[in-house]
PDB file of C-alpha atoms in Angstrom:
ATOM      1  CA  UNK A   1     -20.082   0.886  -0.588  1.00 95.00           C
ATOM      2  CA  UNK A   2     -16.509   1.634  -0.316  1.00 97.00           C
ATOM      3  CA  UNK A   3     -14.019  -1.826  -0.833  1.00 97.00           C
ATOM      4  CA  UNK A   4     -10.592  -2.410  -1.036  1.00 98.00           C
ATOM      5  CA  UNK A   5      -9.077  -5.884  -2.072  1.00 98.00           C
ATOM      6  CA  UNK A   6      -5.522  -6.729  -2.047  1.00 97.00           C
ATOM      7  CA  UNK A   7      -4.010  -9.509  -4.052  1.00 97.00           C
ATOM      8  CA  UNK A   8      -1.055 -10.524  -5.059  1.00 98.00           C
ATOM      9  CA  UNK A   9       0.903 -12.080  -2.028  1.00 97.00           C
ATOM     10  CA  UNK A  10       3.102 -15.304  -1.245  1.00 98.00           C
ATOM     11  CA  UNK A  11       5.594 -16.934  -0.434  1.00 98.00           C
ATOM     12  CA  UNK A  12       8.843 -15.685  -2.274  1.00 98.00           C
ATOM     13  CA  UNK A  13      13.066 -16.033  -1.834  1.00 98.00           C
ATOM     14  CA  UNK A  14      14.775 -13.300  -1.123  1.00 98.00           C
ATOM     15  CA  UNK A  15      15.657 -11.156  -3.716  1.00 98.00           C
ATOM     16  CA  UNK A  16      12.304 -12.138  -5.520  1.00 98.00           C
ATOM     17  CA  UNK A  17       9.855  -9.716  -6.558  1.00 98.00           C
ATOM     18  CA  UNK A  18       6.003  -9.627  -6.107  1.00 98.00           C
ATOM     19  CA  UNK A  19       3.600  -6.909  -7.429  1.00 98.00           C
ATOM     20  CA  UNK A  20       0.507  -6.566  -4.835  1.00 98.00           C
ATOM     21  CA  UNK A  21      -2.593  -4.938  -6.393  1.00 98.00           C
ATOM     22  CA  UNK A  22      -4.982  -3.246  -4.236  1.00 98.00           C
ATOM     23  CA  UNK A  23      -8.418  -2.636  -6.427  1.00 98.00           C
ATOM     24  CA  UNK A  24     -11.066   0.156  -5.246  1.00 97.00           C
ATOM     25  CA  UNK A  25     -14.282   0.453  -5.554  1.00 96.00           C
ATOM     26  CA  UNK A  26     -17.028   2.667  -4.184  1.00 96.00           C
ATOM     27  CA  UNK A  27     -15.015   5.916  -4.315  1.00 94.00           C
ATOM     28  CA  UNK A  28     -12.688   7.364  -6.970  1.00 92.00           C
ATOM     29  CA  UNK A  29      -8.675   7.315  -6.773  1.00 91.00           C
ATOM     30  CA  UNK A  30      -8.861  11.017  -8.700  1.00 89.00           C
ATOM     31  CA  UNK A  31     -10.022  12.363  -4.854  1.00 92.00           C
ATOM     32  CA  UNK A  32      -8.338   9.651  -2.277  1.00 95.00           C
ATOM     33  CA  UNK A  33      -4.877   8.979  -1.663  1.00 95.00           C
ATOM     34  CA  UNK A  34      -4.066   5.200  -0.802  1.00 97.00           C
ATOM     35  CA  UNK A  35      -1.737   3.814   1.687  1.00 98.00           C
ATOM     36  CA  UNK A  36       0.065   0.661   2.014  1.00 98.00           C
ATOM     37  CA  UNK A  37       1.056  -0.512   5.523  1.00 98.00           C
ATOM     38  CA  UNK A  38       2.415  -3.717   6.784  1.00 98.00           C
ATOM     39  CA  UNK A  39       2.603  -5.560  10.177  1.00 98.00           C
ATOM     40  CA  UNK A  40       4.967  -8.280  10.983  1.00 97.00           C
ATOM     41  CA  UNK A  41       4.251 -10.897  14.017  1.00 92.00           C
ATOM     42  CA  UNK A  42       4.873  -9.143  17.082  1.00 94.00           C
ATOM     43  CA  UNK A  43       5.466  -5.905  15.368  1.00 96.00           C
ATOM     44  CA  UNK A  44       2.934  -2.947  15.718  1.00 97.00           C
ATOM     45  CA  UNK A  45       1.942  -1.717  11.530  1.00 97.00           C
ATOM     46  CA  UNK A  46       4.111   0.646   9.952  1.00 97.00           C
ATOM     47  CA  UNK A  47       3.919   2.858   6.761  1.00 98.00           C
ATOM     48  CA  UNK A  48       4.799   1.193   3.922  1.00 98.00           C
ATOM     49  CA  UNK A  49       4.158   3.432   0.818  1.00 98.00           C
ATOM     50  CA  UNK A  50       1.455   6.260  -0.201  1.00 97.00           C
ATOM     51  CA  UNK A  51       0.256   7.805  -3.611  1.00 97.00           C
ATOM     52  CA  UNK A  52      -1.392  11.164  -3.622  1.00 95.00           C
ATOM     53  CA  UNK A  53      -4.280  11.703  -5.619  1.00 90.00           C
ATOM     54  CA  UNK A  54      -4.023  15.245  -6.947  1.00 85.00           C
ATOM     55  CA  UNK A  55      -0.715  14.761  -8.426  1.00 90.00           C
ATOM     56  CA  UNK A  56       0.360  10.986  -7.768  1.00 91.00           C
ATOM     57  CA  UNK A  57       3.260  12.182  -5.659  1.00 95.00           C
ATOM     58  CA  UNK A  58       4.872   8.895  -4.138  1.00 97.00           C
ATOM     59  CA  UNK A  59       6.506   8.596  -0.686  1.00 97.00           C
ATOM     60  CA  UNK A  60       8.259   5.545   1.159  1.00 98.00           C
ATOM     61  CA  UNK A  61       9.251   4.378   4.051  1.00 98.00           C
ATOM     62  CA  UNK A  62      13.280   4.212   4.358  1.00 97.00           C
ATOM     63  CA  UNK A  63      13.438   0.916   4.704  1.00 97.00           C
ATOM     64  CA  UNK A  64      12.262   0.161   1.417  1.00 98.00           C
ATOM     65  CA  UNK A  65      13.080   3.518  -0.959  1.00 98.00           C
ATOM     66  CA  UNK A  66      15.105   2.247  -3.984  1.00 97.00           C
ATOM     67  CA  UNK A  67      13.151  -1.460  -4.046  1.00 98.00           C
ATOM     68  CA  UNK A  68       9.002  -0.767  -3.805  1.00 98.00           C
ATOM     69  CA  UNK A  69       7.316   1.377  -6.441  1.00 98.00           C
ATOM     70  CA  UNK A  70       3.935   2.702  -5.776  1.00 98.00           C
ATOM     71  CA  UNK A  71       1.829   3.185  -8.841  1.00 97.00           C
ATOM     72  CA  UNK A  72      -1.691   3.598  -9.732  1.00 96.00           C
ATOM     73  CA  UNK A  73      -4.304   3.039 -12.833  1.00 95.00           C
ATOM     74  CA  UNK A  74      -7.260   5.163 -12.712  1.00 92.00           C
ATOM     75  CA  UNK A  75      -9.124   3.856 -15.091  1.00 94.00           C
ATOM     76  CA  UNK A  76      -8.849   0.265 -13.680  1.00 96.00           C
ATOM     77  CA  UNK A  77      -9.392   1.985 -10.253  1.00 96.00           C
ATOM     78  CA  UNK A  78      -6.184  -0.418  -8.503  1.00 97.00           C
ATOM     79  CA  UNK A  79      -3.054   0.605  -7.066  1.00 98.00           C
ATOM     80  CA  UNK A  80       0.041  -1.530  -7.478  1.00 98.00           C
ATOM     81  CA  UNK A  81       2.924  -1.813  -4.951  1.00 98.00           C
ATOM     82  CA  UNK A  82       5.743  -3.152  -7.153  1.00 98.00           C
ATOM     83  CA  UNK A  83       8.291  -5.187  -4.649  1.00 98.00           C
ATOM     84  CA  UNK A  84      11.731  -6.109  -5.579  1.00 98.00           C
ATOM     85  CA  UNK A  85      14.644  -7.367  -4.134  1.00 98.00           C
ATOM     86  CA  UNK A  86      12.605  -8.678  -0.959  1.00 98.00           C
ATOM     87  CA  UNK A  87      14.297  -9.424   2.087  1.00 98.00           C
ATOM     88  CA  UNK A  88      13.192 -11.669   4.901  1.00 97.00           C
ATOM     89  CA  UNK A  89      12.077  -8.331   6.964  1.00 97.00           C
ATOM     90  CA  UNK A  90       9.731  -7.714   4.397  1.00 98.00           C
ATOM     91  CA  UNK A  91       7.603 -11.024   5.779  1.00 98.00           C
ATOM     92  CA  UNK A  92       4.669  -9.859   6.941  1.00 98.00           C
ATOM     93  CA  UNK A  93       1.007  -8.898   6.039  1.00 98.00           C
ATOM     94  CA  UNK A  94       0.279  -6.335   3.701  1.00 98.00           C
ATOM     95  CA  UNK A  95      -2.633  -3.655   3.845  1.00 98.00           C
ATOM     96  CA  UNK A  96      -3.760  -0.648   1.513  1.00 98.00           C
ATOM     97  CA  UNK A  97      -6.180   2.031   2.954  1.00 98.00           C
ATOM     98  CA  UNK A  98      -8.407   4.506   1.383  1.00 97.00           C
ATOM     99  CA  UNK A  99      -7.399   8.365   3.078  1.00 96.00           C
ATOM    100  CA  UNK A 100     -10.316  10.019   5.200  1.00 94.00           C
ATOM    101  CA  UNK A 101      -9.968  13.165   2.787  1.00 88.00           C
ATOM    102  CA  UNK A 102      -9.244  14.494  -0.321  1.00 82.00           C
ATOM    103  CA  UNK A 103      -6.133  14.301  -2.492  1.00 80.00           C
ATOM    104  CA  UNK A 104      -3.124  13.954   0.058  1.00 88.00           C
ATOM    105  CA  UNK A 105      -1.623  10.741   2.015  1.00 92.00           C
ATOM    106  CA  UNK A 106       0.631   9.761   4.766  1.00 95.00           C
ATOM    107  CA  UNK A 107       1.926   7.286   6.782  1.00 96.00           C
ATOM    108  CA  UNK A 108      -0.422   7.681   9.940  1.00 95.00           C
ATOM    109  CA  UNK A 109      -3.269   5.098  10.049  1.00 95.00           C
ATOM    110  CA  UNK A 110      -5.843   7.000  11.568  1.00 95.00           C
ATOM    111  CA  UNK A 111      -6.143   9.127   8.667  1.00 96.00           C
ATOM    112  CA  UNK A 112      -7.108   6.206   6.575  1.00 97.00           C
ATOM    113  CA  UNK A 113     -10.695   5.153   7.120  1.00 96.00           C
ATOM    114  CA  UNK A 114     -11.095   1.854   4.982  1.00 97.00           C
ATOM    115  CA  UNK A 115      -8.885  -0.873   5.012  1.00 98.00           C
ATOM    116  CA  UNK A 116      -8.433  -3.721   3.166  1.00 98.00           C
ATOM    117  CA  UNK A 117      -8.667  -7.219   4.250  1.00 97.00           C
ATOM    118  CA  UNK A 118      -4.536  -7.782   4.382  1.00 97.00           C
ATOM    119  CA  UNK A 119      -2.550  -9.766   1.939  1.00 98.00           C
ATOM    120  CA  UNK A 120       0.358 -12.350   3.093  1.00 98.00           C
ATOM    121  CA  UNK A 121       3.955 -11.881   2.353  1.00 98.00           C
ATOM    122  CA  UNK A 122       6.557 -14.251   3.437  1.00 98.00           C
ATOM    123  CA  UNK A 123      10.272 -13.888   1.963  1.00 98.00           C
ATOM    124  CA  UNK A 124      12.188 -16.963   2.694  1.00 97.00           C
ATOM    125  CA  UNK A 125      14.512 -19.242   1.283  1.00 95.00           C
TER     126      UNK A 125
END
């Protein structure tokens, strides 16, 4: 049974860090990309982050290039998004998503077909 759990969210000031971890299980990260996406109140869910699987090629959104780092450990099965230097725009909830097929990502949802349950982030002083 494919699972993904994200942890790792609260409340933080800006210019704080936070590391969410998004742990697997059911299905191997040497085949599936991941995804991290994020919706804000009001806001419709945008592309956060994604790790290929084949090569652990990274991509960001531009909003957050230079600050996030998208990592993963195989062996643990998890994949970390490493946040620093948070700004209030960065409130919102926080998913990762397993990707429908082998080895690539992107930033579209539909071609994610698990999701995780979301994990809160509020930056705010």
């Amino acid at each position: 049974q494919v699972q993904l759990v994200e942890s790792g969210g609260g409340l933080v000031q800006p210019g704080g860090s936070l590391r969410l971890s998004c742990a697997a299980s059911g299905f191997t990260l040497d085949y599936y990309g991941i995804g991290w996406f994020r919706q804000a109140p009001g806001k419709e869910r945008e592309g956060v982050s994604c790790i290929r699987s084949i090569d652990g090629v990274t991509y960001y959104t531009n909003s957050v290039k230079g600050r996030f780092t998208i990592s993963s450990d195989k062996a643990k099965n998890t994949v970390y998004l490493q946040m620093n230097s948070l700004k209030p725009e960065d409130t919102a909830v926080y998913y990762c998503a397993k990707m429908k097929k082998y080895y690539g990502c992107s930033f579209y949802g539909s071609t994610y077909d698990y999701w995780g349950q979301g994990t809160q982030v509020t930056v705010s002083s």
